[in-house]
Amino acid sequence: MFARITNMPKTQLPIQLQDWFSSKGWAIRDYQAHMLNQARENRSTLLVAPTGAGKTLSGFLPTLCELIEAPMQGLHTLYISPLKALTHDIQRNLLAPIEAMGVDISVETRTGDTPSHKRQRQRKKPPNILLTTPESLMLLLSYADAKHMFRHLRTVIIDEAHSLAANKRGDFTTLAMARLSALKPDYRRVGLSATVAEAEVLAAWLGPSGEPVDVHRVANVVKPKVKLMRTTADIPYGGHMATYAVADIYREISQAKTSLVFVNTRAQAELIFQSLWEINEQGLPIAIYHGALAKDQRHKVENMMGQGLIRSVVCTSALELGIDWGNVDLVLQVGAPKGVARLLQRIGRSNHTLDEPSEALLVPGNRFEALEALSAIDAIEHNQMDHEPYHEGALDIIPQFIMNCAIAGPVAPEDIYQQVLLATPYGGLERDTFMQLWRFTIDGGYALSHYDRYHRLEKREDGLFEPASKRVTLRHRQNIGTIVEAGRLKVKRLRRAHTGKIIGEIEEYFAQQLVPGDTFLFAGECLIFDTIKDMCVEAYPGKGKEPKIPSFVGGQMPLSSFLADAVRLLLAEPHRWVDLPLQVREWLDLQAEFSAIPQLGKIMIEHFPYRQAQYTLIYTFEGRKANQALGMLITKRMEKLKLQPLSFSINDYGLSICSLKVIDKAQMLSLFHPDILGDELADWMLSSPMLKRSFRHVAMVSGLTEQNHHATRKTMKQVTFSTDLIYDTLREHDPDHILLKVTQRDAERELLDLQRLTDLLIRYVGKIDFIELPKVSPMAIPIVLNVRAEIIKGSGREALLEHATLYDEAESMLAEVREMLANASL
């Protein structure tokens, strides 16, 4: 399916908007005029534009014009944002021109942070413009008065559409739009997106099934200025925290007017912020921002940044979308970008205007990441873009959607099925699959139907279905969404015994490892753990020599296929290495002299002895998930061949397998072969806890179990115990249960990246460079030593000490390689 590319007509603004534009010294841009004309023709449109182009104003301009020209009561425009923070930013940016023009247009936000009294009032008397999230929208659609609330709806704007489309939350959003179409069929869809590789595919996602919206592209006027940050510090061989560069990062912060320091994980944010604060001799106002912090703390940072009171913010992806802080003049990306589109999104936060280049510095966490960073810079220079593959809709959302519709009013399965088909990711959903999910929603299916707990729908005399009880309705509304988080405990910063302020949340498994007196970094300060009381971690501010750092499940970002291929290409073209740091060039030169550099069209595999064992290094460049799966499958086959595998370690770029037996090329050809996706895959998945983990997520999204129950929240330990028991019951008594099929499919896609692994094995079958070496090669060192000790599971500064030890070991190993090469040349 392809969207139509439309021409650019001219239009006229209401006098109030003309005057406001003039007062700002602005003129309406061609693409903004185009969006106005599209609205007047009631055509749904996807606007694809670089960051800073004024996408948001372009999306809202038709709404402002219509409400100025024809004032009304009720909801005119619904704005859907992937981030709560973005709704507050948009509200602030909308209210400024509305108040300046003196027009009567109401704008409100509705998120999980909205007080209950305001939420109730919004349903009875909605504002003209409502800014919300996918989850809050679905909650609104669960009420019987939804049809009344949305009866005047004219426009739905989905901001940062590219960030939603390729994941479960995007599937969830399309179902919400399908439900809106059932209530108000003629509303107009507007998508706002950063530059993407395949705009037509995104346009198909945005429209109803088979009806892609129009596409309008805005050219990128100026390219961003992106460089690798130069440093004289020793660049680590592995790890990703990049603490080696803290002094250099601080230097750049101090020279910039305002900067954003993006990191890839919340743990990294805490560590980098604390490290910066320890050397903050100038007393610069530096803040920290990530999703685990309490909302009032996040709002404080947002407001202070908007007022120009902060010089720099260390932040995660929570700030990469849309928020407009025009005074930011520098972005630092600490750690590998993992994808060009994601990097451009972050870079665009600086000089947030269309006509000025954004400026950014990339700070690689290790030597492999330096290759990744340079590859991303080259891709940006040549206007190349990666994209995430789109997929069929996630099936565990369907039972949740069925319940959401039934709670709003009695439903028939055929009506809901037709609504589901309106959502593009579900356009090909077979009726039989839908009916299996429908029957599961009614009573849990054959093995679970004997338990009242799983009876959620009842059939009425007229043949329609409704919720079995008010308890079922309450349980559903408290657990709407697809974001399944690890169990969390609130963190209370104590001022005196058991009294203090909630400053955020940490994950349950980390909190359970703490003993009184332990110190840990959180919310930008060092806290001393006291106790856990009423599902709350209580801690005092203090100091500690080796504070721990909370880590958060799911914090790692996947390496995109495009960027993986770009790294392969960079390695195969040594003339481009001149732009790499000297330390990295020397590392690669030594690798080329001692072993070889991975070449295009083949997989390089090294084999060597190390520490009384045999090591096999496979350089895949396919990301952690694919490498994890490949390691498990190969070691399974090695066991069958009696090659005695002991362990394996991975990073984004390859895997290292340790065994007792020597492996030759013929054996390697049988190990690195697509047929391991047969018996070995089935055996591994059945014996691995991975399927239970996947089932836990499926069970929570589908409503089989829940985290939130009345006023309490179950611990993840309680949820896991329950879902593991149900999983074993279904495996034994109902092996064809639809949720088991959904679990298998989700595990293959979400946990294994099985499609990517399959493509790798097929593409390189029989195409390997097998190199036998006397020692560990330079490129193998980071993977063999598994210098990911900085991925902290309840450890903190001690990990840095371990890192230093491993760095010394790596240098020693390289010295041995240099000595061997020197002796060979004599």
XYZ file of C-alpha atoms in Angstrom, residues 304-708:
405
model
C 13.496 25.305 35.312
C 14.821 24.274 31.911
C 12.060 26.228 30.190
C 13.025 29.308 32.220
C 16.711 28.953 31.358
C 17.753 28.230 34.961
C 19.658 25.008 34.193
C 22.904 24.669 32.236
C 22.658 20.951 31.543
C 20.359 17.960 32.042
C 21.561 14.363 32.141
C 18.607 12.519 30.660
C 17.313 9.337 29.064
C 14.890 8.804 26.175
C 12.229 10.428 28.404
C 13.351 13.779 26.907
C 14.155 12.789 23.329
C 10.708 13.359 21.832
C 9.220 16.688 20.896
C 9.871 18.843 23.954
C 10.865 22.299 22.751
C 13.671 23.990 24.649
C 14.897 26.416 22.026
C 17.873 27.608 24.072
C 19.686 24.247 23.997
C 22.796 24.696 21.858
C 24.546 21.350 22.374
C 23.575 17.703 22.695
C 25.972 15.055 23.953
C 25.119 11.414 23.264
C 26.940 9.300 25.839
C 27.125 5.685 24.745
C 26.417 4.193 21.332
C 23.383 5.607 19.494
C 22.160 2.104 18.410
C 20.178 3.662 15.567
C 20.491 6.654 13.220
C 16.837 7.717 13.534
C 17.058 7.656 17.327
C 20.283 9.669 17.241
C 18.761 12.299 14.940
C 15.786 12.591 17.284
C 18.109 13.385 20.172
C 20.399 15.649 18.189
C 17.355 17.666 17.121
C 16.863 18.878 20.682
C 19.670 21.410 20.089
C 19.060 24.643 18.139
C 15.439 23.550 17.821
C 14.721 25.527 14.659
C 14.499 24.539 11.004
C 17.140 26.934 9.629
C 19.952 26.375 12.149
C 22.074 23.226 12.353
C 21.825 21.127 15.475
C 25.151 20.457 17.158
C 26.101 17.238 18.883
C 29.061 15.301 20.235
C 29.085 11.519 20.450
C 30.864 9.907 23.390
C 31.404 6.163 22.767
C 31.376 3.936 25.830
C 34.020 1.581 24.407
C 36.058 0.905 21.266
C 33.372 -1.018 19.422
C 30.973 1.842 20.141
C 33.433 4.255 18.522
C 32.918 2.308 15.272
C 29.154 2.529 15.748
C 29.272 6.262 16.461
C 31.374 7.045 13.373
C 29.078 4.883 11.224
C 26.093 6.870 12.462
C 27.838 10.189 11.729
C 28.613 9.036 8.168
C 24.989 7.921 7.672
C 23.722 11.345 8.748
C 26.181 13.049 6.391
C 24.869 10.976 3.474
C 21.165 11.330 4.446
C 20.845 7.614 5.165
C 18.249 6.382 7.624
C 17.443 3.162 9.421
C 13.940 1.944 10.135
C 12.357 -0.640 12.379
C 10.396 -3.370 10.590
C 6.637 -3.211 11.012
C 4.840 -6.356 12.125
C 1.439 -7.923 12.580
C -0.471 -6.695 15.606
C 0.298 -8.244 19.000
C -2.495 -10.687 19.867
C -2.390 -10.310 23.666
C -3.848 -6.798 23.282
C -7.048 -8.122 21.681
C -8.611 -9.531 24.916
C -7.876 -6.213 26.626
C -9.550 -4.378 23.753
C -12.569 -6.706 23.885
C -12.975 -6.008 27.606
C -12.569 -2.264 27.048
C -15.423 -2.250 24.534
C -17.655 -4.521 26.663
C -17.243 -2.316 29.716
C -18.447 0.690 27.719
C -21.593 -1.198 26.693
C -22.892 -4.652 25.650
C -21.051 -6.056 22.613
C -21.297 -8.772 19.979
C -18.167 -10.606 18.787
C -18.725 -9.784 15.122
C -18.955 -6.045 15.823
C -15.685 -6.074 17.773
C -13.992 -8.207 15.123
C -14.897 -5.668 12.448
C -13.528 -2.857 14.620
C -10.260 -4.753 15.130
C -9.889 -5.182 11.363
C -9.978 -1.373 11.005
C -6.589 -1.186 12.762
C -3.861 -1.633 10.142
C -1.661 -4.039 12.180
C -4.714 -6.324 12.534
C -6.064 -5.980 8.999
C -5.163 -9.605 8.258
C -6.349 -11.126 11.544
C -8.184 -14.382 10.850
C -11.649 -14.818 12.313
C -10.723 -18.160 13.909
C -7.822 -16.570 15.811
C -10.061 -13.719 16.949
C -12.708 -16.163 18.196
C -10.101 -18.100 20.194
C -9.135 -14.813 21.856
C -12.839 -13.969 22.360
C -13.488 -17.309 24.106
C -10.422 -16.786 26.283
C -11.753 -13.355 27.281
C -15.087 -14.870 28.336
C -13.834 -17.493 30.800
C -10.092 -18.111 30.338
C -10.491 -21.182 28.138
C -10.924 -24.905 28.815
C -8.403 -25.405 31.626
C -9.274 -22.156 33.452
C -13.037 -21.970 32.972
C -13.641 -23.880 36.235
C -12.356 -20.881 38.217
C -14.657 -17.891 38.778
C -11.593 -15.628 38.755
C -11.292 -15.980 34.972
C -14.954 -15.408 34.105
C -14.927 -11.882 32.727
C -17.863 -11.746 30.297
C -21.444 -12.978 30.548
C -23.936 -13.524 27.738
C -27.233 -11.691 28.065
C -30.607 -12.901 26.865
C -30.330 -10.745 23.747
C -27.070 -12.508 22.795
C -24.802 -9.587 23.653
C -21.951 -9.790 26.189
C -21.249 -7.615 29.199
C -18.787 -7.660 32.153
C -19.422 -10.457 34.654
C -19.173 -8.069 37.628
C -18.184 -4.591 38.736
C -15.014 -6.143 40.120
C -14.026 -7.213 36.609
C -14.601 -3.661 35.344
C -12.500 -2.118 38.100
C -9.692 -4.624 37.587
C -9.585 -3.869 33.875
C -9.495 -0.088 34.242
C -6.678 -0.269 36.751
C -4.470 -2.257 34.354
C -5.004 -0.716 30.923
C -1.972 -0.609 28.648
C 0.872 -2.651 27.203
C 3.763 -1.346 29.305
C 4.626 -4.197 31.656
C 7.184 -2.980 34.143
C 9.163 -4.905 36.687
C 7.798 -4.640 40.208
C 8.683 -1.301 41.695
C 8.870 0.245 45.116
C 8.576 3.951 45.812
C 11.611 5.689 47.283
C 10.982 7.983 50.242
C 13.749 10.443 51.072
C 13.524 10.735 54.842
C 13.922 13.935 56.820
C 13.180 12.191 60.105
C 11.838 8.782 61.182
C 9.387 7.492 58.541
C 8.484 10.979 57.287
C 9.740 12.446 54.072
C 9.071 12.913 50.379
C 8.543 10.381 47.596
C 11.230 11.054 44.960
C 10.629 8.179 42.534
C 10.660 4.405 42.142
C 13.269 1.659 41.968
C 12.792 -1.921 40.926
C 11.830 -4.513 43.459
C 14.662 -6.975 42.857
C 17.259 -4.249 43.496
C 15.566 -3.069 46.695
C 15.456 -6.621 48.061
C 19.250 -6.819 47.887
C 19.731 -3.806 50.147
C 20.577 -4.123 53.833
C 20.391 -1.262 56.362
C 23.366 1.022 55.900
C 23.829 0.297 52.192
C 24.193 3.385 50.051
C 22.820 3.855 46.548
C 22.557 6.620 43.962
C 19.093 7.842 43.048
C 17.515 11.101 41.902
C 20.963 12.618 41.678
C 22.099 12.034 45.245
C 23.536 9.380 47.531
C 20.996 7.743 49.860
C 21.500 5.465 52.864
C 19.014 2.587 52.969
C 17.025 2.279 56.190
C 14.111 -0.096 55.652
C 11.228 -1.159 53.401
C 7.861 -0.209 54.835
C 4.431 -0.311 53.171
C 5.950 -1.069 49.721
C 8.232 1.937 50.086
C 12.045 2.103 50.343
C 12.953 4.539 53.104
C 16.383 6.145 52.915
C 18.284 9.124 54.299
C 20.576 11.422 52.303
C 24.202 10.726 53.109
C 27.575 9.730 51.744
C 29.059 6.391 50.810
C 32.372 5.207 49.398
C 30.880 2.637 47.031
C 27.191 3.421 46.464
C 25.183 0.945 44.432
C 23.326 2.010 41.317
C 19.782 0.781 40.636
C 19.436 -0.863 37.240
C 16.169 -1.132 35.383
C 14.936 -4.087 33.345
C 14.554 -3.365 29.640
C 16.946 -0.434 29.691
C 19.133 -1.723 26.854
C 18.356 -0.436 23.359
C 18.715 -2.761 20.371
C 21.304 -2.182 17.664
C 19.458 -1.442 14.420
C 20.113 -3.687 11.404
C 21.013 -0.633 9.334
C 23.664 0.542 11.784
C 25.025 -3.010 12.151
C 25.549 -3.152 8.380
C 27.158 0.299 8.494
C 29.704 -0.913 11.086
C 30.519 -3.929 8.873
C 31.108 -1.565 5.953
C 33.323 0.739 8.040
C 35.509 -2.189 9.099
C 35.855 -3.298 5.481
C 37.100 0.166 4.408
C 40.303 0.930 6.364
C 40.786 4.278 4.598
C 37.854 5.613 6.644
C 39.492 4.706 9.954
C 41.362 8.016 9.903
C 38.320 9.632 11.564
C 38.439 7.222 14.510
C 40.274 8.024 17.764
C 43.963 7.059 17.614
C 43.500 4.366 20.284
C 40.791 2.685 18.236
C 42.825 2.866 15.008
C 45.797 1.242 16.711
C 43.502 -1.485 18.091
C 42.147 -2.235 14.614
C 45.609 -2.123 13.013
C 46.864 -4.655 15.548
C 43.821 -6.845 14.853
C 44.494 -6.732 11.109
C 48.144 -7.665 11.606
C 47.541 -10.459 14.121
C 44.332 -11.962 12.730
C 42.004 -10.285 10.227
C 39.232 -7.707 9.945
C 35.670 -8.951 9.303
C 34.885 -8.621 5.604
C 31.600 -8.031 3.789
C 29.784 -11.139 2.599
C 31.316 -13.452 5.191
C 31.203 -14.146 8.930
C 34.598 -14.072 10.606
C 35.110 -16.748 13.255
C 38.262 -16.971 15.377
C 39.349 -19.964 17.448
C 42.111 -19.875 20.070
C 43.179 -21.296 23.454
C 42.763 -19.174 26.563
C 42.959 -20.055 30.265
C 43.067 -23.848 29.776
C 39.984 -23.758 27.543
C 39.123 -23.208 23.896
C 37.370 -20.060 22.716
C 35.373 -19.467 19.553
C 34.598 -15.873 18.555
C 31.763 -15.251 16.073
C 31.519 -11.662 14.817
C 27.856 -11.275 13.852
C 27.117 -7.543 14.399
C 23.449 -8.486 14.876
C 22.683 -7.173 18.369
C 22.410 -8.713 21.802
C 19.093 -10.538 21.370
C 20.139 -12.362 18.217
C 23.564 -13.153 19.707
C 21.981 -14.468 22.906
C 19.756 -16.804 20.916
C 22.624 -17.888 18.649
C 24.820 -18.652 21.656
C 22.132 -20.813 23.250
C 21.442 -22.713 20.021
C 25.091 -23.352 19.133
C 25.961 -24.552 22.637
C 22.925 -26.862 22.537
C 24.276 -28.463 19.369
C 27.805 -28.538 20.805
C 26.478 -30.593 23.706
C 24.986 -33.084 21.240
C 28.353 -33.278 19.437
C 30.146 -33.762 22.786
C 32.275 -30.635 22.302
C 31.761 -29.788 25.980
C 30.741 -26.115 25.880
C 31.196 -24.329 29.205
C 29.720 -20.862 28.714
C 29.292 -17.997 26.291
C 29.332 -14.227 26.514
C 27.917 -11.627 24.143
C 27.735 -8.005 23.194
C 26.022 -6.266 20.263
C 28.816 -7.207 17.891
C 29.462 -10.885 18.501
C 29.622 -13.819 20.872
C 32.369 -15.809 22.536
C 31.876 -19.519 23.255
C 34.108 -21.271 25.781
C 34.532 -25.059 25.476
C 36.880 -27.848 26.549
C 37.273 -29.347 23.081
C 38.989 -27.847 20.053
C 36.605 -26.957 17.216
C 37.695 -27.198 13.565
C 36.244 -25.496 10.483
C 34.139 -28.497 9.427
C 32.500 -28.638 12.850
C 31.967 -24.876 12.793
C 30.169 -25.125 9.460
C 27.718 -27.589 11.014
C 27.264 -25.386 14.079
C 26.713 -22.109 12.223
C 23.900 -23.440 10.058
C 20.194 -22.579 9.656
C 19.138 -26.077 10.718
C 19.894 -25.224 14.354
C 16.595 -23.334 14.177
C 14.850 -26.720 14.157
C 15.290 -29.192 16.983
C 17.735 -27.092 19.005
C 15.366 -24.111 19.012
C 12.368 -26.169 20.091
C 14.357 -27.968 22.817
C 15.849 -24.755 24.149
C 12.589 -22.806 24.234
C 10.810 -25.585 26.120
C 13.567 -25.885 28.719
C 14.324 -22.171 29.025
C 12.669 -19.856 31.576
C 12.334 -17.425 28.681
C 8.887 -18.725 27.712
C 7.626 -18.252 31.259
C 8.919 -14.703 31.190
C 7.159 -14.075 27.887
C 3.978 -15.682 29.235
C 4.068 -13.371 32.245
C 3.987 -10.341 29.933
C 1.245 -11.852 27.776
C -0.830 -12.757 30.834
C -0.647 -9.216 32.184
C -1.451 -7.473 28.889
C -4.326 -9.861 28.095
C -5.856 -9.418 31.566
C -5.279 -12.974 32.775
C -3.532 -11.512 35.791
C -2.716 -7.981 36.908
C -0.289 -5.843 38.873
C -2.744 -3.268 40.218
